Amino acid sequence: MSTSPKGTPLTTDVDTPAQATPREWLGLAVLALPTLLLSIDVSVLHLAVPHISAALDPSASQMLWIIDIYGFLIAGFLVTMGTLGDRIGRRKLLLIGAAAFGLASLAAVYADGPVSLIVARAAMGLAGATLMPSTLALIINMFQDARQRGVAIAVWVTMFSVGIALGPVVGGAMLEYFWWGSVFLLGVPIMALLLVAGPMLLPEYRDEEAGSLDLTSVALSLAAILPVIYGLKEIANEGFGAVPVAALVVGLVVGVLFVRRQRTLENPLMDLALFRTATFRTALVTLLLSMLVAGGTYLMVTQFLQLVGGLSPMKAGLYLLPAAFALIVTAVVSPMAASRFRPAYVVAAGLLVSAGGHLMLSMADSTSGIAQVVTGFAFVYAGGGPLIALGTDIVVGAAPPERAGGAAALSETSTELGMALGVAILGSLGAALYHAGVKVPEGAPDYAGDTLAGAVEAAQGLSAEAASGLLASAREAFTDGLNVIGGIGAAVAVASAVLVAIVVKLPATGGQTEDAEGAEGAVEAAPVVGAEK
């Protein structure tokens, strides 16, 4: 029988779990706000890239840091914030993060240069790390019934998808009529509403036996994650060199020290016992790889539509709506499918659909590829819905309620770290392929060879013939990068589908996430989406 963080039973019988009241469902609506905001923020920023490039004139490296420093710090601090929420209270941490996110958004609005925008985005990432694990952990605690929890998580995932759908349209409209900084204003009213409604509708949860936060583990986790991300990013951008390789080695060594320390602590920052089940491990790895591909693909597709396809930000946002709606539909339908079929088969089928979409992207061309890119991207997102909806619940369902914050943090770490790595690695790979393929005519500024946005700007100062040649070469080089990333995405999706289908053994009506190996000491598992009692 499961117990609450205070040691009292959450249910009196496994067949009669506590049912959510109207207050829990209203609280779910409140928890949807930060989820909606964070997904809007990601999609809006990618649309704003050409406008930020024109206004602030960042280098190619600075532009990548503007995009991915947010995800890096979210990934770096998610585990810390998840366990901190277990200790000080998840609602308290959520509200603190909401206030900090609103203030950081204001700083981004009025940034006057690349460095100040990077700093503001870093502050947003630090604050954002408090929001996602807090919302997911609260949902797990508020909804004890497996079916109600499945619906609640589906709603949570759907709000993420709605944000992806609204972001391009709202952001495109704002970029059409206002300056680039206006896209960050969206966070201010949403966070204000959360600060007002949260204390009234959200319960507080904390683990009374969690112990104090181990600051050494916090430092080790950051010292492991950030150098690895930096090293991978630089290797993708510049190739193997002494500094990025050294950063990788340092990060991996510190990572080993971090793991060894967790094994000696009574109250570790990361609960390594959660990794004893193959289902948990597989779900995390699949989320990481899929989000890595999605992050890099989204970055390339949004730029393709605007800079290769010549669409305005608003039109580009509208062209992205089919993908967003496809994600919403498959995320909502997946829990119902998982009640009849094995969740692994539902997720694997979705990943194969994504693989087909990636293959379409790998064959697009720079002159007539808009329809193919939009269609392929819609298949990519449609196939990702089952993984997002079911993978998250598989991960957090493998933890007892008092460890929900840590499990949610690991799930979100895989998601956010994957997105950050995708932007860093695949974004850098795309930039490197562009730089190698573009032909810059004599008299054109050097920055035309750095980014496609730079080539578009440089073309304005060239003769008609030279400008036409530069733009044709630049668009072809950029599309070549999109093709390569599409091929990588297809390979990753197929490999992930096979891995999930083979390893994850949860039956459609199963209630346990313990793997078939019967690993000793597996943590107590909660029912997954669609599980029947």
Coordinates of C-alpha atoms in Angstrom, one line a residue:
M1 CA 0.0 0.0 0.0
S2 CA 1.4 3.5 -0.9
T3 CA 1.9 6.1 1.7
S4 CA 1.9 9.9 1.6
P5 CA 5.0 11.9 2.3
K6 CA 3.8 12.2 5.9
G7 CA 3.4 8.4 6.3
T8 CA -0.4 8.2 6.1
P9 CA -2.0 5.9 3.7
L10 CA -3.0 7.4 0.3
T11 CA -5.5 4.6 -0.3
T12 CA -7.1 2.0 2.0
D13 CA -7.1 -0.6 -0.7
V14 CA -5.4 -1.0 -4.1
D15 CA -8.8 -1.5 -5.7
T16 CA -10.2 1.8 -4.3
P17 CA -7.8 4.6 -4.9
A18 CA -8.6 8.1 -3.7
Q19 CA -10.7 10.0 -6.3
A20 CA -9.9 13.5 -7.3
T21 CA -12.3 16.3 -6.3
P22 CA -13.3 19.4 -8.3
R23 CA -10.5 21.3 -6.5
E24 CA -7.9 18.9 -8.0
W25 CA -9.3 19.5 -11.5
L26 CA -9.3 23.2 -11.0
G27 CA -5.7 22.9 -9.7
L28 CA -4.8 21.0 -12.9
A29 CA -6.0 24.0 -14.9
V30 CA -3.7 26.2 -12.8
L31 CA -0.8 23.8 -13.4
A32 CA -1.4 24.0 -17.1
L33 CA -0.4 27.7 -17.1
P34 CA 3.4 27.3 -16.7
T35 CA 3.3 24.3 -19.1
L36 CA 1.6 26.4 -21.7
L37 CA 4.0 29.2 -21.2
L38 CA 7.2 27.2 -21.5
S39 CA 6.0 25.5 -24.7
I40 CA 5.0 28.9 -26.2
D41 CA 8.4 30.3 -25.2
V42 CA 10.3 27.6 -27.1
S43 CA 8.3 27.9 -30.3
V44 CA 8.2 31.7 -30.3
L45 CA 11.9 32.0 -29.8
H46 CA 12.7 29.9 -32.9
L47 CA 10.5 32.2 -35.0
A48 CA 12.2 35.2 -33.6
V49 CA 15.7 34.1 -34.6
P50 CA 15.9 36.0 -37.8
H51 CA 14.6 39.2 -36.1
I52 CA 17.0 38.9 -33.2
S53 CA 19.8 38.3 -35.7
A54 CA 18.9 41.5 -37.5
A55 CA 18.4 43.6 -34.4
L56 CA 21.2 42.5 -32.1
D57 CA 23.7 41.2 -34.8
P58 CA 24.9 38.2 -32.7
S59 CA 27.6 35.9 -34.0
A60 CA 26.6 32.4 -35.0
S61 CA 27.9 31.1 -31.7
Q62 CA 26.0 33.8 -29.7
M63 CA 22.8 33.0 -31.5
L64 CA 23.1 29.3 -30.5
W65 CA 23.7 30.3 -26.9
I66 CA 20.7 32.6 -27.0
I67 CA 18.6 29.7 -28.1
D68 CA 20.1 26.9 -26.0
I69 CA 21.4 28.5 -22.7
Y70 CA 17.7 28.3 -21.5
G71 CA 17.5 24.6 -22.1
F72 CA 21.0 24.0 -20.7
L73 CA 20.2 25.5 -17.4
I74 CA 16.8 23.9 -17.2
A75 CA 18.5 20.5 -17.8
G76 CA 21.3 21.3 -15.3
F77 CA 19.0 22.3 -12.5
L78 CA 16.0 20.1 -13.0
V79 CA 17.2 17.3 -10.7
T80 CA 18.2 19.8 -8.1
M81 CA 14.9 21.6 -8.2
G82 CA 12.9 18.4 -8.3
T83 CA 14.5 17.2 -5.0
L84 CA 14.4 20.8 -3.6
G85 CA 10.6 20.8 -4.1
D86 CA 10.4 17.5 -2.2
R87 CA 12.1 19.2 0.7
I88 CA 10.7 22.8 0.9
G89 CA 7.3 22.1 -0.8
R90 CA 6.4 21.7 -4.4
R91 CA 3.8 24.5 -4.4
K92 CA 6.2 26.9 -2.7
L93 CA 8.9 26.2 -5.3
L94 CA 6.5 26.5 -8.1
L95 CA 5.4 30.0 -7.0
I96 CA 9.0 31.2 -6.4
G97 CA 9.9 30.0 -9.8
A98 CA 6.9 31.7 -11.4
A99 CA 7.9 35.1 -9.8
A100 CA 11.5 34.7 -11.0
F101 CA 10.4 33.7 -14.5
G102 CA 8.2 36.8 -14.8
L103 CA 11.1 39.1 -13.8
A104 CA 13.6 37.3 -16.1
S105 CA 11.1 37.6 -19.0
L106 CA 11.0 41.4 -18.4
A107 CA 14.8 41.5 -18.5
A108 CA 14.8 39.6 -21.9
V109 CA 12.2 42.1 -23.3
Y110 CA 14.6 45.0 -22.8
A111 CA 17.9 43.3 -23.6
D112 CA 20.1 45.7 -25.7
G113 CA 22.7 43.2 -26.9
P114 CA 23.5 39.5 -27.4
V115 CA 25.2 39.2 -24.0
S116 CA 22.4 40.7 -22.0
L117 CA 19.9 38.5 -23.8
I118 CA 21.9 35.4 -23.1
V119 CA 22.0 36.4 -19.4
A120 CA 18.3 37.0 -19.3
R121 CA 17.6 33.7 -21.0
A122 CA 19.9 32.0 -18.5
A123 CA 17.8 33.5 -15.7
M124 CA 14.7 32.2 -17.4
G125 CA 16.2 28.8 -17.6
L126 CA 17.1 28.7 -13.9
A127 CA 13.5 29.8 -13.0
G128 CA 12.0 27.4 -15.6
A129 CA 13.8 24.5 -13.9
T130 CA 11.5 25.0 -10.9
L131 CA 8.3 24.9 -12.9
M132 CA 8.1 21.7 -14.8
P133 CA 9.1 19.1 -12.1
S134 CA 6.9 21.0 -9.7
T135 CA 3.8 20.8 -12.0
L136 CA 4.3 17.2 -12.9
A137 CA 5.0 16.1 -9.3
L138 CA 1.9 17.9 -8.0
I139 CA -0.2 16.1 -10.6
I140 CA 1.1 12.7 -9.5
N141 CA 0.3 13.5 -5.9
M142 CA -3.1 15.1 -6.6
F143 CA -4.4 12.3 -8.8
Q144 CA -4.0 8.9 -7.1
D145 CA -6.4 7.0 -9.3
A146 CA -4.5 5.5 -12.3
R147 CA -7.2 6.5 -14.9
Q148 CA -7.7 10.0 -13.5
R149 CA -3.9 10.4 -13.4
G150 CA -3.7 9.3 -17.0
V151 CA -6.3 11.9 -18.0
A152 CA -4.5 14.6 -16.0
I153 CA -1.2 13.8 -17.6
A154 CA -2.8 13.8 -21.0
V155 CA -4.2 17.2 -20.3
W156 CA -0.8 18.4 -19.1
V157 CA 0.8 17.1 -22.3
T158 CA -2.0 18.6 -24.4
M159 CA -1.3 22.0 -22.9
F160 CA 2.3 21.6 -24.0
S161 CA 1.0 20.8 -27.4
V162 CA -1.4 23.7 -27.4
G163 CA 1.5 26.0 -26.5
I164 CA 3.4 24.7 -29.5
A165 CA 0.3 25.4 -31.7
L166 CA -0.3 28.9 -30.3
G167 CA 3.3 30.0 -30.1
P168 CA 4.0 30.3 -33.8
V169 CA 0.7 32.1 -34.5
V170 CA 0.8 34.4 -31.5
G171 CA 4.5 35.0 -31.8
G172 CA 4.2 35.5 -35.6
A173 CA 1.5 38.1 -35.1
M174 CA 3.6 39.9 -32.5
L175 CA 6.7 39.8 -34.7
E176 CA 4.6 41.1 -37.5
Y177 CA 3.5 44.2 -35.7
F178 CA 5.9 44.7 -32.8
W179 CA 9.6 44.4 -32.1
W180 CA 11.3 41.1 -31.3
G181 CA 11.4 41.7 -27.5
S182 CA 7.6 41.6 -27.3
V183 CA 7.5 37.8 -27.6
F184 CA 8.9 37.6 -24.1
L185 CA 6.1 39.6 -22.6
L186 CA 3.8 36.6 -22.9
G187 CA 5.3 35.2 -19.7
V188 CA 4.4 38.2 -17.5
P189 CA 0.6 37.9 -17.3
I190 CA 0.7 34.1 -17.3
M191 CA 3.0 34.0 -14.3
A192 CA 1.0 36.7 -12.5
L193 CA -2.2 34.6 -12.9
L194 CA -0.4 31.6 -11.5
L195 CA 0.8 33.6 -8.5
V196 CA -2.7 34.6 -7.7
A197 CA -4.6 31.3 -8.3
G198 CA -1.9 28.9 -7.1
P199 CA -2.1 29.5 -3.3
M200 CA -5.9 29.1 -3.5
L201 CA -6.2 25.9 -5.6
L202 CA -2.9 23.9 -5.2
P203 CA -2.2 21.8 -2.2
E204 CA 1.3 21.7 -0.7
Y205 CA 3.3 18.5 -0.8
R206 CA 6.7 17.8 0.7
D207 CA 8.7 14.8 1.9
E208 CA 9.1 15.2 5.6
E209 CA 11.9 12.6 5.7
A210 CA 13.8 14.0 2.7
G211 CA 16.6 15.4 4.8
S212 CA 18.8 18.4 3.8
L213 CA 19.9 19.3 0.3
D214 CA 23.4 18.0 -0.5
L215 CA 25.1 21.1 -2.0
T216 CA 28.1 19.0 -3.0
S217 CA 25.8 16.8 -5.2
V218 CA 24.3 20.0 -6.7
A219 CA 27.7 21.3 -7.7
L220 CA 28.8 17.9 -9.1
S221 CA 25.6 17.6 -11.1
L222 CA 26.2 20.9 -12.8
A223 CA 29.9 20.3 -13.3
A224 CA 29.0 17.0 -15.0
I225 CA 26.1 18.2 -17.3
L226 CA 27.3 21.6 -18.5
P227 CA 30.8 20.6 -19.7
V228 CA 29.4 17.6 -21.6
I229 CA 26.8 19.8 -23.3
Y230 CA 29.5 22.4 -24.1
G231 CA 31.9 19.8 -25.5
L232 CA 29.3 18.2 -27.7
K233 CA 28.2 21.5 -29.0
E234 CA 31.7 22.7 -29.9
I235 CA 32.6 19.3 -31.5
A236 CA 29.5 19.5 -33.7
N237 CA 30.3 23.1 -34.6
E238 CA 34.1 23.1 -35.0
G239 CA 35.1 19.5 -35.0
F240 CA 37.3 17.7 -32.5
G241 CA 39.7 19.9 -30.6
A242 CA 41.6 20.0 -27.3
V243 CA 39.1 22.2 -25.4
P244 CA 35.8 20.4 -26.3
V245 CA 37.4 17.0 -25.8
A246 CA 38.8 18.1 -22.4
A247 CA 35.4 19.4 -21.4
L248 CA 33.8 16.1 -22.3
V249 CA 36.4 14.2 -20.3
V250 CA 35.9 16.5 -17.3
G251 CA 32.1 16.2 -17.4
L252 CA 32.2 12.4 -17.6
V253 CA 34.7 12.1 -14.8
V254 CA 32.7 14.4 -12.6
G255 CA 29.6 12.4 -13.6
V256 CA 31.2 9.2 -12.2
L257 CA 32.0 11.1 -9.0
F258 CA 28.4 12.3 -8.8
V259 CA 27.0 8.8 -9.1
R260 CA 29.4 7.4 -6.5
R261 CA 28.4 10.1 -4.1
Q262 CA 24.7 9.3 -4.6
R263 CA 25.3 5.7 -3.6
T264 CA 26.7 6.8 -0.2
L265 CA 24.0 9.3 0.8
E266 CA 21.0 8.4 2.9
N267 CA 19.0 11.1 1.0
P268 CA 20.6 11.4 -2.4
L269 CA 20.0 14.2 -4.9
M270 CA 19.2 11.6 -7.6
D271 CA 17.5 8.4 -6.5
L272 CA 19.6 5.7 -8.4
A273 CA 17.2 3.0 -7.2
L274 CA 14.8 4.2 -9.9
F275 CA 17.2 3.0 -12.6
R276 CA 17.0 -0.6 -11.5
T277 CA 14.1 -1.3 -13.9
A278 CA 14.7 -1.6 -17.6
T279 CA 11.4 0.1 -18.3
F280 CA 12.4 3.3 -16.5
R281 CA 15.8 3.4 -18.1
T282 CA 14.4 2.8 -21.6
A283 CA 11.8 5.4 -21.2
L284 CA 14.4 8.0 -20.2
V285 CA 16.8 7.2 -23.0
T286 CA 14.0 7.2 -25.6
L287 CA 12.7 10.6 -24.3
L288 CA 16.2 12.0 -24.5
L289 CA 17.0 10.8 -28.0
S290 CA 13.5 11.8 -29.4
M291 CA 13.6 15.2 -27.9
L292 CA 17.2 15.7 -29.2
V293 CA 16.0 15.1 -32.7
A294 CA 12.9 17.2 -32.2
G295 CA 14.8 20.2 -30.9
G296 CA 17.2 20.3 -33.8
T297 CA 14.5 19.6 -36.4
Y298 CA 12.3 22.3 -35.1
L299 CA 15.1 24.9 -35.2
M300 CA 15.9 23.9 -38.8
V301 CA 12.3 23.8 -40.0
T302 CA 11.3 27.2 -38.6
Q303 CA 14.3 28.8 -40.3
F304 CA 13.6 26.9 -43.5
L305 CA 10.1 28.2 -43.8
Q306 CA 11.1 31.9 -43.3
L307 CA 14.6 32.1 -44.9
V308 CA 14.3 29.5 -47.6
G309 CA 10.6 29.5 -48.2
G310 CA 10.3 33.3 -47.8
L311 CA 7.3 33.2 -45.4
S312 CA 6.6 35.9 -42.9
P313 CA 6.7 34.9 -39.2
M314 CA 2.9 34.8 -39.0
K315 CA 2.6 32.6 -42.2
A316 CA 5.4 30.4 -40.9
G317 CA 3.5 29.9 -37.7
L318 CA 0.3 29.0 -39.5
Y319 CA 2.3 26.5 -41.6
L320 CA 3.4 24.8 -38.3
L321 CA -0.2 24.4 -37.1
P322 CA -0.7 21.0 -38.7
A323 CA 2.2 19.6 -36.8
A324 CA 1.0 21.0 -33.5
F325 CA -2.5 19.8 -34.0
A326 CA -1.3 16.3 -35.0
L327 CA 0.7 16.2 -31.7
I328 CA -2.3 17.2 -29.7
V329 CA -4.5 14.5 -31.3
T330 CA -2.0 11.7 -30.9
A331 CA -1.1 12.7 -27.3
V332 CA -4.8 12.6 -26.3
V333 CA -5.6 9.4 -28.1
S334 CA -2.5 7.5 -27.0
P335 CA -3.7 6.7 -23.4
M336 CA -6.9 5.2 -24.8
A337 CA -4.9 3.1 -27.3
A338 CA -2.6 2.0 -24.4
S339 CA -5.7 0.6 -22.5
R340 CA -6.1 -1.9 -25.4
F341 CA -2.6 -2.5 -26.7
R342 CA 0.8 -2.6 -24.9
P343 CA 2.1 0.9 -24.3
A344 CA 5.4 -0.1 -25.9
Y345 CA 3.7 -1.0 -29.1
V346 CA 1.8 2.3 -29.2
V347 CA 4.9 4.3 -28.6
A348 CA 6.9 2.2 -31.1
A349 CA 4.2 2.7 -33.8
G350 CA 4.4 6.5 -33.2
L351 CA 8.1 6.5 -33.5
L352 CA 7.9 4.7 -36.8
V353 CA 5.5 7.4 -38.0
S354 CA 8.0 10.0 -36.9
A355 CA 10.7 8.1 -38.9
G356 CA 8.6 8.5 -42.0
G357 CA 8.3 12.2 -41.4
H358 CA 12.1 12.5 -41.0
L359 CA 12.6 10.7 -44.2
M360 CA 10.5 13.3 -46.0
L361 CA 12.6 16.1 -44.5
S362 CA 15.8 14.3 -45.7
M363 CA 14.5 14.5 -49.3
A364 CA 13.3 18.1 -49.4
D365 CA 14.9 20.6 -51.8
S366 CA 15.4 24.3 -51.6
T367 CA 13.2 25.3 -54.5
S368 CA 10.0 23.4 -54.1
G369 CA 10.2 21.8 -50.6
I370 CA 7.8 23.8 -48.5
A371 CA 4.9 21.4 -48.8
Q372 CA 7.1 18.4 -48.3
V373 CA 8.7 20.0 -45.2
V374 CA 5.4 21.0 -43.6
T375 CA 4.0 17.5 -44.3
G376 CA 7.1 15.7 -43.0
F377 CA 7.2 17.8 -39.9
A378 CA 3.6 17.0 -39.2
F379 CA 4.4 13.3 -39.3
V380 CA 7.3 13.9 -37.0
Y381 CA 5.2 15.6 -34.4
A382 CA 2.2 13.1 -34.8
G383 CA 4.6 10.2 -34.1
G384 CA 6.0 11.9 -31.0
G385 CA 2.6 12.3 -29.3
P386 CA 2.4 8.7 -27.9
L387 CA 6.0 8.9 -26.5
I388 CA 5.3 12.2 -24.7
A389 CA 1.9 11.1 -23.3
L390 CA 2.9 7.5 -22.3
G391 CA 6.6 7.9 -21.7
T392 CA 6.2 10.6 -19.1
D393 CA 3.7 8.5 -17.1
I394 CA 5.8 5.4 -17.4
V395 CA 8.7 7.3 -15.9
V396 CA 6.9 9.0 -13.0
G397 CA 4.7 5.9 -12.4
A398 CA 7.9 4.0 -11.5
A399 CA 8.4 6.0 -8.4
P400 CA 6.5 6.0 -5.0
P401 CA 4.5 9.2 -4.3
E402 CA 7.1 10.6 -2.0
R403 CA 9.7 10.3 -4.8
A404 CA 7.5 11.8 -7.5
G405 CA 9.4 15.1 -7.5
G406 CA 12.7 13.3 -8.2
A407 CA 11.1 11.0 -10.9
A408 CA 9.4 14.0 -12.5
A409 CA 12.7 15.8 -12.5
L410 CA 14.5 12.9 -14.2
S411 CA 11.7 12.8 -16.9
E412 CA 11.9 16.5 -17.5
T413 CA 15.7 16.4 -17.4
S414 CA 15.6 13.8 -20.3
T415 CA 13.2 16.0 -22.2
E416 CA 14.9 19.4 -21.7
L417 CA 18.4 18.0 -22.0
G418 CA 17.4 16.3 -25.2
M419 CA 15.9 19.6 -26.6
A420 CA 19.0 21.5 -25.5
L421 CA 21.4 18.9 -27.0
G422 CA 19.3 18.9 -30.2
V423 CA 19.6 22.6 -30.6
A424 CA 23.3 22.5 -29.7
I425 CA 24.5 19.5 -31.6
L426 CA 22.2 19.3 -34.6
G427 CA 22.0 23.1 -34.8
S428 CA 25.8 23.3 -34.8
L429 CA 25.9 20.5 -37.3
G430 CA 23.5 22.3 -39.6
A431 CA 25.6 25.5 -39.2
A432 CA 28.8 23.6 -40.0
L433 CA 27.2 22.0 -43.1
Y434 CA 25.9 25.4 -44.2
H435 CA 29.3 27.0 -43.8
A436 CA 31.0 24.2 -45.8
G437 CA 28.4 24.3 -48.6
V438 CA 27.7 28.0 -49.2
K439 CA 29.6 29.9 -51.9
V440 CA 30.1 33.5 -50.9
P441 CA 30.9 35.8 -53.8
E442 CA 33.7 38.4 -53.8
G443 CA 32.7 41.6 -52.1
A444 CA 30.2 40.0 -49.8
P445 CA 30.8 40.4 -46.0
D446 CA 32.2 37.4 -44.2
Y447 CA 29.1 36.9 -42.1
A448 CA 27.2 35.7 -45.2
G449 CA 29.0 32.4 -44.8
D450 CA 28.1 32.0 -41.1
T451 CA 24.4 31.8 -41.1
L452 CA 21.5 31.8 -43.6
A453 CA 20.1 34.9 -41.9
G454 CA 23.5 36.6 -42.5
A455 CA 23.4 35.7 -46.2
V456 CA 19.9 37.2 -46.5
E457 CA 21.1 40.4 -44.9
A458 CA 24.4 40.5 -46.9
A459 CA 22.5 40.0 -50.2
Q460 CA 20.8 43.4 -49.7
G461 CA 24.1 45.2 -50.4
L462 CA 25.1 43.2 -53.5
S463 CA 24.2 43.5 -57.1
A464 CA 21.2 41.7 -58.4
E465 CA 23.3 38.9 -60.0
A466 CA 25.6 38.5 -57.0
A467 CA 22.7 38.5 -54.5
S468 CA 20.8 35.9 -56.5
G469 CA 23.8 33.6 -56.6
L470 CA 24.5 34.0 -52.9
L471 CA 20.9 33.4 -51.9
A472 CA 20.6 30.3 -54.1
S473 CA 23.8 28.9 -52.8
A474 CA 22.9 29.7 -49.2
R475 CA 19.4 28.2 -49.4
E476 CA 20.8 25.0 -51.0
A477 CA 23.5 24.7 -48.3
F478 CA 21.0 25.2 -45.5
T479 CA 18.6 22.6 -47.1
D480 CA 21.5 20.2 -47.3
G481 CA 21.8 20.5 -43.6
L482 CA 18.1 19.9 -43.1
N483 CA 18.4 16.8 -45.2
V484 CA 21.2 15.4 -43.1
I485 CA 19.4 16.1 -39.9
G486 CA 16.3 14.4 -41.3
G487 CA 18.3 11.3 -42.1
I488 CA 19.7 11.3 -38.5
G489 CA 16.2 11.7 -37.1
A490 CA 14.8 8.8 -39.1
A491 CA 17.6 6.5 -37.9
V492 CA 17.1 7.5 -34.3
A493 CA 13.4 7.1 -34.5
V494 CA 13.6 3.5 -35.9
A495 CA 16.3 2.5 -33.4
S496 CA 14.2 3.9 -30.5
A497 CA 11.1 2.1 -31.7
V498 CA 12.9 -1.2 -31.8
L499 CA 14.4 -0.6 -28.3
V500 CA 11.0 0.3 -26.7
A501 CA 9.2 -2.7 -28.3
I502 CA 11.7 -5.2 -27.1
V503 CA 12.5 -3.8 -23.6
V504 CA 9.3 -2.3 -22.3
K505 CA 7.1 -5.2 -21.1
L506 CA 4.1 -3.4 -19.7
P507 CA 0.8 -5.1 -20.7
A508 CA -2.2 -3.1 -21.7
T509 CA -3.9 -3.9 -18.5
G510 CA -0.7 -4.0 -16.4
G511 CA -0.2 -2.1 -13.2
Q512 CA 3.5 -2.5 -12.5
T513 CA 6.4 -1.1 -14.4
E514 CA 8.8 -3.7 -13.1
D515 CA 10.8 -5.2 -16.0
A516 CA 10.8 -8.8 -17.1
E517 CA 14.2 -9.4 -15.6
G518 CA 12.8 -9.2 -12.2
A519 CA 15.6 -7.0 -10.9
E520 CA 15.9 -7.2 -7.2
G521 CA 15.1 -4.1 -5.3
A522 CA 13.0 -2.5 -8.0
V523 CA 11.2 0.5 -6.7
E524 CA 7.4 0.2 -6.0
A525 CA 5.6 1.1 -9.2
A526 CA 2.4 2.9 -9.8
P527 CA -0.1 2.0 -12.6
V528 CA 0.6 3.7 -16.0
V529 CA -1.8 5.4 -18.4
G530 CA -4.6 3.2 -19.4
A531 CA -3.9 0.6 -16.8
E532 CA -6.9 -1.3 -15.6
K533 CA -7.4 -2.1 -11.9

